[in-house]
Coordinates of C-alpha atoms (C1' of nucleotides) and ligand atoms in Angstrom, one line a residue:
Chain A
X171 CA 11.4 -21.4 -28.1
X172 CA 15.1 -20.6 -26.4
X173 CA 14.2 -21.3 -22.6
X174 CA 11.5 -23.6 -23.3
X175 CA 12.8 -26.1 -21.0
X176 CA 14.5 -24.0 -19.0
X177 CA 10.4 -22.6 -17.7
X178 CA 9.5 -26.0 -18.3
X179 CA 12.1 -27.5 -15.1
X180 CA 11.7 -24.5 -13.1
X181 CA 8.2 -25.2 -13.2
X182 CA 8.3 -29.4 -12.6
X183 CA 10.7 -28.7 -9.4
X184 CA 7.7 -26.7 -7.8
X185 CA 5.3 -29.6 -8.8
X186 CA 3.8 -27.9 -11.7
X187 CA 3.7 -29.0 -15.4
X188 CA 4.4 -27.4 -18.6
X189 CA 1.9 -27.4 -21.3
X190 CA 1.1 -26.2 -24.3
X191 CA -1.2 -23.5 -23.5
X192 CA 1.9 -21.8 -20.5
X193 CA 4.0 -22.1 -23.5
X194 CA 2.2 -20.5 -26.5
X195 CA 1.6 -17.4 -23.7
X196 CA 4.9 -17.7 -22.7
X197 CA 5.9 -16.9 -26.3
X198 CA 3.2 -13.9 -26.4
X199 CA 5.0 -12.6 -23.7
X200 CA 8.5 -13.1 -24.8
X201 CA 7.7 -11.7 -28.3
X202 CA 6.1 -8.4 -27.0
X203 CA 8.5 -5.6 -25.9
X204 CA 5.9 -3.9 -23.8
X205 CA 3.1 -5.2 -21.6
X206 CA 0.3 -6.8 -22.4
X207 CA -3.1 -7.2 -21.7
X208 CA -4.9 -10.8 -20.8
X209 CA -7.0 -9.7 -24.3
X210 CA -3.7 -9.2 -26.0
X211 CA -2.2 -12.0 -24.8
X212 CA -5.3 -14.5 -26.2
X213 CA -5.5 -13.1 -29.1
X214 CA -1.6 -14.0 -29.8
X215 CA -1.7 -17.5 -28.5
X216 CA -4.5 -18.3 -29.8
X217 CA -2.5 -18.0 -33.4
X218 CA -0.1 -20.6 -31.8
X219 CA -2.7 -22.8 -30.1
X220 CA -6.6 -22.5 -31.3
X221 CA -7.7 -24.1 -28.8
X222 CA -7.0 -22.1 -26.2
X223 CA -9.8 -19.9 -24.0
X224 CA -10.1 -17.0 -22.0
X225 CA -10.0 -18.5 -18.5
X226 CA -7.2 -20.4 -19.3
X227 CA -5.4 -16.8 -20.2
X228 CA -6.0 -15.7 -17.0
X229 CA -5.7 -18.5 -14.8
X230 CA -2.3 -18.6 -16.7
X231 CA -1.0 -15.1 -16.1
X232 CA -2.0 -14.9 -12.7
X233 CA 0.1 -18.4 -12.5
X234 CA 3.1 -17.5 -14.4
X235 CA 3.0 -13.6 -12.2
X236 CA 2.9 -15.7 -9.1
X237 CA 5.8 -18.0 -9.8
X238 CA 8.0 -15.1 -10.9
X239 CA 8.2 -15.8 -14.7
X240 CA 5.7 -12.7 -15.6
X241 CA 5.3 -9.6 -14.4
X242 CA 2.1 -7.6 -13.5
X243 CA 1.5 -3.8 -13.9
X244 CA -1.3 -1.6 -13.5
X245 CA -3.1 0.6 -15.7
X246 CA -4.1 3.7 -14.9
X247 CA -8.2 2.4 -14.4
X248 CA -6.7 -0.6 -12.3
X249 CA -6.3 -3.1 -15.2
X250 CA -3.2 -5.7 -14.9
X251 CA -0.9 -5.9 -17.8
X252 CA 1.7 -8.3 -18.0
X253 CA 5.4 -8.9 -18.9
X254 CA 7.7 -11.7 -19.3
X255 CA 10.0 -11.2 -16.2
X256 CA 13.7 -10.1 -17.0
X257 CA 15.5 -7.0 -15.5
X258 CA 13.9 -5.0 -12.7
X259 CA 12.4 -2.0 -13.6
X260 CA 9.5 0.7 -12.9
X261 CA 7.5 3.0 -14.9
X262 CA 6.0 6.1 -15.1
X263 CA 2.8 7.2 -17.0
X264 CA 1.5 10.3 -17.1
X265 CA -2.4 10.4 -16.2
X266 CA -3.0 12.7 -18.5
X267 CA -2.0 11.6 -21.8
X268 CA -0.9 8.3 -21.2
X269 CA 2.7 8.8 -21.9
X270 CA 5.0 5.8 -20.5
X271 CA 8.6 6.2 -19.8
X272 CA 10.9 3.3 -18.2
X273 CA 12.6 4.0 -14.4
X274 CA 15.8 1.9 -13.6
X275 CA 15.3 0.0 -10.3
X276 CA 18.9 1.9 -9.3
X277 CA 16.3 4.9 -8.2
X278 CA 14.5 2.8 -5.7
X279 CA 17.5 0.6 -4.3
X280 CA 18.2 3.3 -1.5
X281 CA 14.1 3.1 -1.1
X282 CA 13.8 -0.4 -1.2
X283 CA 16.2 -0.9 1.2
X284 CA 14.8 1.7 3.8
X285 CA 11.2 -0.2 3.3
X286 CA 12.7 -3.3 4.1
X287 CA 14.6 -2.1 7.5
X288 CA 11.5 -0.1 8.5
X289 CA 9.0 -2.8 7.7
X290 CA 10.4 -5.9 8.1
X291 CA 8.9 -6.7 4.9
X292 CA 11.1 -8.5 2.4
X293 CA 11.4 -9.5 -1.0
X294 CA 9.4 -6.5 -2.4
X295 CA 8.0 -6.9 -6.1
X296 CA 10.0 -4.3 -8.0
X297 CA 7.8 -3.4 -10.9
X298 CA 5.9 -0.6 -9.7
X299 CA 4.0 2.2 -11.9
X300 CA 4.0 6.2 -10.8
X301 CA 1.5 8.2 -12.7
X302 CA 2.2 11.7 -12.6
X303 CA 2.0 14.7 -15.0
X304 CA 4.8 14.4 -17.7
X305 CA 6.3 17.5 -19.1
X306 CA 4.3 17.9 -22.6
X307 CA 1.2 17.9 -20.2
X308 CA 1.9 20.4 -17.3
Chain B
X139 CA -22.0 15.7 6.9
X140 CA -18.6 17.7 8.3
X141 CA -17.3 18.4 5.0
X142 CA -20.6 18.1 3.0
X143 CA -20.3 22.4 1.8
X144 CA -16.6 22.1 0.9
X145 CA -16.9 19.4 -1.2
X146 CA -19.9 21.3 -2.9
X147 CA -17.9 24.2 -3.6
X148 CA -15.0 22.7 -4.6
X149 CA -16.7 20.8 -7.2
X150 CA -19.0 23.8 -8.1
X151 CA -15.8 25.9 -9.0
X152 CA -14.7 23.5 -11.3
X153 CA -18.6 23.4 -13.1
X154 CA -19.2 20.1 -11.7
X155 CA -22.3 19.3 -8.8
X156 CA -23.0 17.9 -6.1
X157 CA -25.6 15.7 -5.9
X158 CA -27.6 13.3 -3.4
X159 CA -25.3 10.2 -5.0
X160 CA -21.9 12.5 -4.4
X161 CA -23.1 12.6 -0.7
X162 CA -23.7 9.4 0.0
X163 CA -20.4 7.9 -1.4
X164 CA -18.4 10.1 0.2
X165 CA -20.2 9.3 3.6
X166 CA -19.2 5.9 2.7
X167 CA -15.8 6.6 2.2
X168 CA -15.3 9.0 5.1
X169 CA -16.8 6.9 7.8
X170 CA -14.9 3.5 6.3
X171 CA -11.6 3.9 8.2
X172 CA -9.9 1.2 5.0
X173 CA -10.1 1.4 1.5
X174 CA -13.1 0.3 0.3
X175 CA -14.7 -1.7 -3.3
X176 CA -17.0 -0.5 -5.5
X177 CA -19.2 -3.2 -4.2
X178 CA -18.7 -2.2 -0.5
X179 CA -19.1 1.6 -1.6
X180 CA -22.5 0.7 -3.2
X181 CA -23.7 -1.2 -0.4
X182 CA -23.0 1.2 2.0
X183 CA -24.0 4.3 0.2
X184 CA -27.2 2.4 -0.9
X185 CA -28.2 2.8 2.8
X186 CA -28.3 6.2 2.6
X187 CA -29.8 6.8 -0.6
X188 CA -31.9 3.2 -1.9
X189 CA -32.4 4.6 -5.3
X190 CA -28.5 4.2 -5.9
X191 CA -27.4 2.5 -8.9
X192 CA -23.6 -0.1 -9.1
X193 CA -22.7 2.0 -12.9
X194 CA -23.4 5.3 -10.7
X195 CA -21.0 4.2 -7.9
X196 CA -18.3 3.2 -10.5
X197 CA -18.7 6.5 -12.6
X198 CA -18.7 8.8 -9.5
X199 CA -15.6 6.8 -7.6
X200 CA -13.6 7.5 -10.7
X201 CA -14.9 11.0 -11.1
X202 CA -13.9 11.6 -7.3
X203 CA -10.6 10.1 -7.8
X204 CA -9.7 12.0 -10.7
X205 CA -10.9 15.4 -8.6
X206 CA -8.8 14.9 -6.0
X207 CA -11.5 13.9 -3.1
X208 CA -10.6 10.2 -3.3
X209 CA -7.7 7.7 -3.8
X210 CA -7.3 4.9 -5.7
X211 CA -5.1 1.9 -4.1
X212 CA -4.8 -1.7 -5.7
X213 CA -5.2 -5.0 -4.5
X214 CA -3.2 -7.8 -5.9
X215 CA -5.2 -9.2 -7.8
X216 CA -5.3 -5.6 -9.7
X217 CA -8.7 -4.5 -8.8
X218 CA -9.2 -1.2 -7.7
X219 CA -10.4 0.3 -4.7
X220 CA -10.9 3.4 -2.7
X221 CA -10.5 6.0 0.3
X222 CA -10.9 9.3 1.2
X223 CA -8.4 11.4 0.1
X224 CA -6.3 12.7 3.3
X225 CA -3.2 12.7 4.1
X226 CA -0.6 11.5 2.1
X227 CA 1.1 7.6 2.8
X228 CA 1.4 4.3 1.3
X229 CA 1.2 0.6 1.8
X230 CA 3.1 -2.3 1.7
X231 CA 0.9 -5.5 1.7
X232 CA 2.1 -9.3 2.2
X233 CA 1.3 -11.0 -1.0
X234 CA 1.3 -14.5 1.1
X235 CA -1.2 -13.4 3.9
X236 CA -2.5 -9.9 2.5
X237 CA -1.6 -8.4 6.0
X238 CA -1.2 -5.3 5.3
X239 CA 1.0 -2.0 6.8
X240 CA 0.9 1.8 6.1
X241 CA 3.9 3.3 5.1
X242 CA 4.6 7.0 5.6
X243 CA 5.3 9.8 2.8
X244 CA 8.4 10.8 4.7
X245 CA 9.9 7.1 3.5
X246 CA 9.3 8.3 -0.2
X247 CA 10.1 11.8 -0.1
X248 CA 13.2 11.9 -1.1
X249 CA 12.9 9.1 -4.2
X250 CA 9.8 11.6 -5.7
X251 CA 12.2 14.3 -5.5
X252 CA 14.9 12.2 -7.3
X253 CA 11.9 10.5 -9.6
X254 CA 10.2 14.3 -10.4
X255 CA 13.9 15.8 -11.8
X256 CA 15.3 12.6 -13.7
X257 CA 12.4 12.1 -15.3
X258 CA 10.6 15.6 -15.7
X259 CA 7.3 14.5 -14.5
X260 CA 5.4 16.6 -11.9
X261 CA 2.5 16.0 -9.1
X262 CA 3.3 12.2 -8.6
X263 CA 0.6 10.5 -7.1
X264 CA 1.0 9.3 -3.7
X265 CA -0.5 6.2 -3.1
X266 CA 1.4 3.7 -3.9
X267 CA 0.7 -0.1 -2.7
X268 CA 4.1 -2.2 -2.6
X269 CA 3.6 -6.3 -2.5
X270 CA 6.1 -7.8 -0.4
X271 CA 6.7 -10.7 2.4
X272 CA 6.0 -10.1 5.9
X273 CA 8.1 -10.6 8.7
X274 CA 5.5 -13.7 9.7
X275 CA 5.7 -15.4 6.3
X276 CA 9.3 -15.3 5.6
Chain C
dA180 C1' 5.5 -48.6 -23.3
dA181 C1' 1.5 -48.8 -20.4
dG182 C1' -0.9 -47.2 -16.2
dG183 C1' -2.1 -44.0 -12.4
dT184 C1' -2.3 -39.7 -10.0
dT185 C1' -3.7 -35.2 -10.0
dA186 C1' -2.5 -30.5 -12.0
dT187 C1' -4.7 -28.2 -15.6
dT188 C1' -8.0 -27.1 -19.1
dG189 C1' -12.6 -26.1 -21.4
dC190 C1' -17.2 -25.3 -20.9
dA191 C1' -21.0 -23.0 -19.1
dA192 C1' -22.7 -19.9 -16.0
dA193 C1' -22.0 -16.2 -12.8
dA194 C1' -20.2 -11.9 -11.2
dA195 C1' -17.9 -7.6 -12.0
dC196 C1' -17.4 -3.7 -14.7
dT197 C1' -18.4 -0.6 -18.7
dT198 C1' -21.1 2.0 -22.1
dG199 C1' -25.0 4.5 -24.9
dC200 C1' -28.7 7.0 -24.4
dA201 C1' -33.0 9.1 -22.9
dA202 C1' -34.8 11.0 -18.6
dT203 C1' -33.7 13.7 -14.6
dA204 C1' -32.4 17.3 -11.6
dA205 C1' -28.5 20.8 -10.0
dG206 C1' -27.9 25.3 -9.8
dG207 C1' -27.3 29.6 -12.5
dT208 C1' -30.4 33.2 -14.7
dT209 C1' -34.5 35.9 -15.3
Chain D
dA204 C1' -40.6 31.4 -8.0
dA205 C1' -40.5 29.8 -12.7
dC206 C1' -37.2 28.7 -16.5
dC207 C1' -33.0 26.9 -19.0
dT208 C1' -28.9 24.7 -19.7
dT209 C1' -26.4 20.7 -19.4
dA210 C1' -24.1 17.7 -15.9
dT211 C1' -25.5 13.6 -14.0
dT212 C1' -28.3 9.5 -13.3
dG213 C1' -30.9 5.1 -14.2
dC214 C1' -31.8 1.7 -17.2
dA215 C1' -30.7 -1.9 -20.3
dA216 C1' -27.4 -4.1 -22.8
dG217 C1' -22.6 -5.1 -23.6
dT218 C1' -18.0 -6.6 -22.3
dT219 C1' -14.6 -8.4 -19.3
dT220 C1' -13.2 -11.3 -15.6
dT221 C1' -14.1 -15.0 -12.3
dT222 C1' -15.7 -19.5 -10.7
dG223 C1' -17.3 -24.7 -10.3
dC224 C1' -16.8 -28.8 -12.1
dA225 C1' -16.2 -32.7 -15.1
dA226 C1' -13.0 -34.0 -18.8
dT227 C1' -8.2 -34.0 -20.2
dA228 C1' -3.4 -34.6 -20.4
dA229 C1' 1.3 -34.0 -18.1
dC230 C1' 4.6 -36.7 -16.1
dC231 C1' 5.9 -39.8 -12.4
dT232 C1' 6.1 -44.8 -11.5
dT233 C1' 6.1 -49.3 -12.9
Ligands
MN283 MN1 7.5 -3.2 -17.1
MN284 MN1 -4.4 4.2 1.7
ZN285 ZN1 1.3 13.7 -20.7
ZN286 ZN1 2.3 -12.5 5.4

DNA sequence: AAGGTTATTGCAAAAACTTGCAATAAGGTT
DNA sequence: AACCTTATTGCAAGTTTTTGCAATAACCTT
């Protein structure tokens, strides 16, 4: 739809190609507000594009997650979810009953920072999921 | 082994038992000095105790991990796997190479303190696996 | 607009993980 | 030491995720 070709060039520059099936999952992700899982995702591209199949779905978001135009995020039984990428944020889910709530990256700038100085690591994924006890629950 | 009585009592107090299968997967897990997969887990353990089943490894990792005796870590590819629970620290892994780097609690401290009052949840988890670019791969 | 290169897909099969349920055995009670 | 309750396991079958490879189609070149 909006940034069709926007994906589409930033995708040809790197030596990849746009086709139908990044797309119609492209627009899954864009149309969902929360994360999704590679089941989810079929299920709503496969409205868009019929043909489409399950190893492609994968294949796809493990594509799109690597070159930075999805995100992934973890479930609490180690199952990915993914997100159209946008604005850095984190999460929070408590273990107990589920509940999600949204962290601003501002928390973990100071952190981030520290990790990179100490480690020499750089360029740190900033989409991370705590899983903790929230208040209904304690 | 070491440990073999504590872990009996501490599950017996909370109605659960220990059994033969218990044992052997956490001798796997104590004498692995990583975090290990389910597969490697049943392998292992299956050494000790041949009658050992792969559903029986999943179910009792899980069951550990939610009692406190093991930790869960991910890989990036989202799949889970585990370690003796000890001491509390991190990691931060290279998602170009996989090398991979522990990170101490100390680091996080003060963001869990910040995390547990602006957001009200309590007992994060620490474990946490940040994906990142290491000094050789930049 | 046609042709050529090769990234990407679909298909089929494999591997990893999960689930339901009857059989087993841990460990408390008599 | 024999008995009971029920947490836990193994088995078999399901579901999810991965993989190899030949067929397809994106898109660069002519
Ligand atoms: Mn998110
Ligand atoms: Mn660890
Ligand atoms: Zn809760
Ligand atoms: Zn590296």
């Amino acid at each position: 739809m909006s940034c069709t070709s926007e994906y589409a060039s930033q995708l040809r520059a790197r030596g990849f190609r746009m086709t139908s099936q990044r797309l119609a999952i492209l627009h899954a992700l864009r149309h969902a507000e929360t994360h999704l899982s590679p089941r989810e995702v079929y299920i709503q591209a496969k409205q868009e594009l019929p043909g489409l199949t399950e190893p492609t779905v994968y294949r796809t978001l493990e594509f799109l997650a690597e070159n930075g135009l999805a995100r992934t995020s973890q479930t609490g039984n180690g199952h990915l979810r993914y997100q159209i990428a946008g604005n850095d944020h984190h999460h929070i889910v408590c273990r107990i009953c589920g509940d999600e709530m949204e962290v601003d990256h501002a928390l973990l700038e100071r952190l981030y920072h520290k990790l990179e100085s100490d480690s020499g690591y750089m360029r740190i994924d900033s989409h991370m999921t705590f899983f903790g006890v929230c208040p209904q629950c304690q």
